[in-house]
Coordinates of C-alpha atoms in Angstrom, one line a residue:
M57 CA 5.2 17.1 -18.8
K58 CA 5.8 13.4 -17.6
K59 CA 3.0 10.9 -18.7
I60 CA 1.8 8.4 -16.0
L61 CA -0.4 5.5 -16.5
I62 CA -2.1 4.8 -13.2
T63 CA -3.6 1.2 -12.9
G64 CA -6.4 0.8 -10.3
A65 CA -7.2 4.7 -10.8
G66 CA -10.6 4.1 -9.3
G67 CA -9.3 2.4 -6.1
F68 CA -8.3 3.8 -2.7
V69 CA -4.8 4.7 -3.6
G70 CA -5.1 5.3 -7.4
S71 CA -8.1 7.7 -7.0
R72 CA -6.2 9.9 -4.5
I73 CA -3.1 9.9 -6.9
L74 CA -5.3 11.4 -9.6
Q75 CA -6.8 14.0 -7.1
Q76 CA -3.3 15.1 -5.5
W77 CA -1.4 15.0 -8.8
Q78 CA -3.9 17.0 -11.1
G79 CA -1.9 19.5 -13.0
K80 CA 1.5 18.1 -12.0
Y81 CA 1.6 15.4 -14.6
E82 CA -0.2 14.0 -17.6
L83 CA -2.1 11.3 -15.9
C84 CA -4.0 8.5 -17.8
A85 CA -5.8 5.3 -16.7
L86 CA -7.3 2.3 -18.5
P87 CA -11.1 1.9 -18.7
K88 CA -13.0 0.9 -15.6
G89 CA -13.1 -2.9 -15.2
F90 CA -10.6 -3.4 -18.0
F91 CA -8.4 -5.8 -16.1
C92 CA -11.4 -8.1 -15.2
T93 CA -11.4 -9.4 -18.8
A94 CA -8.3 -8.3 -20.5
D95 CA -5.7 -10.7 -21.4
E96 CA -1.8 -10.1 -21.7
A97 CA -2.1 -9.2 -25.4
L98 CA -4.8 -6.5 -24.8
T99 CA -3.1 -5.2 -21.8
R100 CA 0.2 -4.7 -23.6
A101 CA -1.5 -3.3 -26.6
Q102 CA -3.2 -0.6 -24.4
V103 CA -0.1 0.4 -22.6
E104 CA 1.7 0.6 -26.0
A105 CA -1.0 2.7 -27.3
L106 CA -0.7 5.2 -24.4
H107 CA 3.2 5.0 -24.2
P108 CA 3.5 6.2 -20.8
D109 CA 6.9 7.5 -19.2
V110 CA 5.9 5.7 -15.9
I111 CA 3.5 2.8 -15.2
L112 CA 2.2 3.3 -11.6
H113 CA 0.8 -0.1 -10.6
T114 CA -1.7 0.3 -7.8
A115 CA -4.2 -2.2 -8.8
A116 CA -4.5 -5.5 -6.7
L117 CA -6.7 -7.9 -5.0
S118 CA -5.7 -7.2 -1.6
D119 CA -8.2 -8.8 0.7
T120 CA -6.1 -11.5 2.4
S121 CA -9.2 -13.7 3.2
Y122 CA -10.7 -13.4 -0.4
C123 CA -7.2 -14.2 -1.9
A124 CA -7.0 -17.4 0.3
Q125 CA -10.5 -18.5 -0.9
H126 CA -10.0 -17.6 -4.6
P127 CA -6.3 -18.3 -5.2
A128 CA -6.7 -18.5 -9.1
E129 CA -8.3 -15.1 -9.3
A130 CA -5.8 -13.8 -6.8
Y131 CA -2.9 -15.2 -8.8
R132 CA -4.1 -13.5 -11.9
A133 CA -4.5 -10.1 -10.3
N134 CA -1.5 -10.2 -8.1
V135 CA 1.1 -12.1 -10.2
E136 CA 0.3 -12.5 -13.8
L137 CA -1.0 -8.8 -14.3
P138 CA 2.3 -7.3 -13.0
V139 CA 4.2 -9.5 -15.2
W140 CA 2.1 -8.4 -18.2
L141 CA 2.9 -4.8 -17.3
A142 CA 6.5 -5.6 -16.9
R143 CA 6.7 -6.9 -20.4
A144 CA 4.7 -3.9 -21.5
A145 CA 7.2 -1.7 -19.7
Q146 CA 10.1 -3.4 -21.5
Q147 CA 8.6 -2.7 -24.9
T148 CA 7.7 1.1 -24.1
K149 CA 10.8 1.8 -22.1
A150 CA 8.5 2.9 -19.4
K151 CA 9.7 3.0 -15.6
L152 CA 7.5 0.5 -13.6
V153 CA 6.7 1.4 -10.1
A154 CA 4.5 -1.2 -8.4
F155 CA 2.8 -1.5 -5.0
S156 CA 3.8 -4.5 -3.0
S157 CA 2.7 -5.2 0.6
D158 CA 4.0 -5.7 4.2
Q159 CA 2.1 -8.9 4.0
V160 CA 5.3 -10.5 2.5
Y161 CA 6.6 -10.3 6.2
A162 CA 3.7 -12.4 7.4
G163 CA 5.1 -15.3 9.5
V164 CA 8.4 -13.7 10.1
Q165 CA 9.7 -14.6 13.6
Q166 CA 12.3 -11.9 14.0
Q167 CA 11.4 -8.9 16.3
G168 CA 12.0 -5.3 15.6
P169 CA 11.8 -3.3 12.4
L170 CA 12.3 -5.8 9.2
P171 CA 14.7 -5.0 6.4
E172 CA 14.3 -5.9 2.7
T173 CA 17.1 -8.3 2.8
L174 CA 15.2 -11.0 4.9
A175 CA 14.7 -14.4 3.4
L176 CA 11.0 -14.7 3.3
H177 CA 8.2 -17.3 3.3
P178 CA 4.8 -15.5 3.7
A179 CA 2.3 -17.1 5.8
N180 CA -0.7 -16.1 3.6
I181 CA -1.5 -16.4 -0.2
Y182 CA -1.6 -12.6 -0.7
G183 CA 1.8 -12.3 0.6
Q184 CA 3.1 -15.1 -1.3
Y185 CA 1.8 -13.8 -4.6
K186 CA 3.1 -10.4 -3.7
L187 CA 6.6 -11.7 -3.1
E188 CA 6.4 -13.8 -6.4
A189 CA 5.3 -10.7 -8.3
E190 CA 8.4 -8.8 -7.0
Q191 CA 10.7 -11.6 -8.0
R192 CA 9.4 -12.2 -11.5
V193 CA 8.9 -8.6 -12.4
L194 CA 12.4 -7.8 -11.3
E195 CA 13.9 -10.6 -13.6
L196 CA 12.0 -8.9 -16.4
C197 CA 12.8 -5.3 -15.5
P198 CA 15.6 -4.9 -13.4
D199 CA 14.9 -1.0 -13.1
S200 CA 11.4 -1.6 -11.8
V201 CA 10.6 -0.2 -8.2
H202 CA 8.4 -2.4 -5.8
L203 CA 7.1 -0.4 -2.8
R204 CA 6.1 -2.8 0.2
A205 CA 3.3 -0.7 1.6
S206 CA 1.7 -0.9 5.0
W207 CA -1.8 -0.7 6.1
M208 CA -3.0 2.8 4.8
Y209 CA -5.8 5.0 5.9
D210 CA -7.7 8.4 5.2
L211 CA -10.7 10.0 6.3
P212 CA -13.9 10.2 4.1
G213 CA -14.0 13.2 2.0
Y214 CA -13.4 14.8 -1.6
G215 CA -15.8 12.3 -2.9
L216 CA -13.1 9.7 -3.1
P217 CA -13.6 5.9 -2.4
I218 CA -13.0 4.9 1.3
R219 CA -12.4 1.4 2.7
G220 CA -11.9 0.0 6.1
N221 CA -9.0 1.5 8.0
L222 CA -7.7 2.0 11.6
P223 CA -9.4 5.6 12.3
L224 CA -12.5 4.6 10.4
N225 CA -12.9 1.3 12.1
L226 CA -12.4 3.2 15.4
L227 CA -14.9 5.7 14.6
R228 CA -17.6 3.1 13.5
A229 CA -17.0 1.2 16.8
A230 CA -17.4 4.3 18.8
L231 CA -20.7 5.2 17.1
K232 CA -22.0 1.8 17.4
G233 CA -20.8 1.3 21.0
E234 CA -19.0 -1.8 19.8
A235 CA -15.7 -3.3 21.2
L236 CA -12.6 -3.9 18.8
R237 CA -10.0 -6.5 19.5
F238 CA -6.3 -5.9 19.2
S239 CA -3.2 -7.8 20.4
R240 CA -0.2 -6.5 22.3
N241 CA 1.9 -8.9 20.5
D242 CA 0.8 -7.5 17.0
H243 CA 3.2 -4.9 15.6
R244 CA 2.7 -3.1 12.3
G245 CA 3.2 0.3 10.8
V246 CA 0.0 2.2 9.8
T247 CA 0.5 5.0 7.2
Y248 CA -1.5 7.9 6.1
V249 CA -2.1 7.6 2.5
R250 CA -1.7 11.2 1.3
Q251 CA 2.0 10.9 2.5
V252 CA 2.4 7.8 0.7
I253 CA 1.4 9.6 -2.4
E254 CA 3.6 12.6 -1.8
N255 CA 6.5 10.1 -1.5
L256 CA 5.5 8.5 -4.6
E257 CA 7.0 11.4 -6.6
P258 CA 10.7 10.7 -5.4
A259 CA 10.0 7.2 -5.5
M260 CA 9.5 7.2 -9.1
A261 CA 13.2 8.0 -9.5
L262 CA 14.6 5.2 -7.3
P263 CA 16.9 2.7 -8.7
G264 CA 15.3 -0.8 -9.4
G265 CA 14.6 -2.9 -6.4
V266 CA 12.4 -3.5 -3.4
Y267 CA 11.8 -0.9 -0.7
N268 CA 9.8 -0.8 2.6
F269 CA 7.4 2.2 2.0
G270 CA 5.5 3.3 5.1
S271 CA 5.6 4.5 8.5
G272 CA 7.4 3.0 11.3
N273 CA 5.7 2.2 14.7
A274 CA 7.3 1.6 18.1
E275 CA 4.2 0.5 19.7
N276 CA 1.9 -2.6 19.7
M277 CA -1.5 -2.4 18.0
V278 CA -3.3 -2.1 21.4
C279 CA -1.4 1.1 22.2
T280 CA -1.6 2.3 18.6
A281 CA -5.4 1.9 18.6
R282 CA -5.6 3.7 21.9
Q283 CA -3.4 6.5 20.7
F284 CA -5.5 6.9 17.4
A285 CA -8.7 6.9 19.5
E286 CA -7.4 9.5 21.8
T287 CA -6.2 11.7 19.0
L288 CA -9.4 11.5 17.3
G289 CA -11.3 12.5 20.5
I290 CA -13.5 9.3 20.6
A291 CA -14.1 6.6 23.3
V292 CA -13.7 3.1 22.0
Q293 CA -13.8 -0.1 24.0
I294 CA -10.6 -2.1 23.1
E295 CA -10.4 -5.7 24.1
E296 CA -6.9 -7.2 24.4
E297 CA -5.7 -10.4 22.6
S298 CA -2.5 -12.2 22.8
W299 CA -1.8 -13.6 19.3
G300 CA 1.6 -12.5 17.6
R301 CA 2.7 -10.8 14.3
N302 CA 5.5 -8.5 13.2
L303 CA 5.0 -6.4 10.1
V304 CA 7.1 -3.4 11.2
M305 CA 9.4 -2.4 8.3
D306 CA 12.9 -1.0 8.5
T307 CA 12.9 2.0 6.1
T308 CA 16.7 2.7 6.5
K309 CA 17.1 1.9 2.8
L310 CA 14.5 4.4 1.6
K311 CA 16.0 7.1 3.9
R312 CA 19.3 6.9 2.1
F313 CA 17.4 8.4 -0.8
G314 CA 15.9 11.1 1.2
I315 CA 12.5 9.7 1.6
R316 CA 11.0 9.7 4.9
F317 CA 7.8 9.0 6.5
D318 CA 6.0 10.4 9.7
T319 CA 5.8 7.7 12.5
T320 CA 2.4 6.1 12.8
Q321 CA 1.5 8.4 15.8
Q322 CA 2.5 11.5 14.0
G323 CA 0.6 10.5 10.8
I324 CA -2.9 10.7 12.5
Q325 CA -2.2 14.1 13.7
R326 CA -1.1 15.3 10.4
C327 CA -4.3 13.7 8.9
L328 CA -6.5 15.7 11.1
K329 CA -4.6 18.9 10.3
D330 CA -5.0 18.2 6.7
Y331 CA -8.8 18.1 7.2
G332 CA -8.8 21.0 9.3
L333 CA -9.8 19.2 12.5
R334 CA -8.5 19.0 16.0
T335 CA -10.6 16.0 16.7
L336 CA -13.4 14.1 15.0

């Protein structure tokens, strides 16, 4: 049975990997809070002691505002740690599969779905650090796989950690009678986390490189939010803004390896079905 080390096993993605892959693989994790104090030597020693076949790196400091306010802490978490894991992967001959982010595309002026080949200069610190991590880790481990993930969501359940996401934000606004603001010039994919985890299984066999990894979306975020609210069966006041952004990723490269995602609109329908719901 393949042995997989999951970093960030207590987080939004990592905890769901543990739940969905129980019995399929030999899953292991480092102690809770390990990366808060560990240095490179201890990190590498722990990885070497576990000797996994795959290191699945989901841990990150992903709050873009927090990263901007605490750049040194963000750099350690989002650049230095992946580099330490890359060196550990080299030594143990493990396959490293690391989550990157669609935030590497922040600031891109090009319209339409964005390919991995674009020259990038991310507009926020989190995106800058994620891009640097991709580049530095690939230099050390050319066979490492970097998955540029979009904004992910799930519904509360199974006793798993939950965080702010599109359907949850809409539900909270509906319950409180509050308005939410979205822009018609904002375009991004929004992806159901359980499909992300399903697609991680074939992703572990991808050749080294960077891959856009999430749902496509043909609509702007005003339309997307309204479609989600309608599918969820809730009434939410949505106020329109005009600021622009494009984070929609072109997944043509991924599809060549037979890995496909539902569209953002299909994803929420599948999510409700998985929970045995028609609406909330």
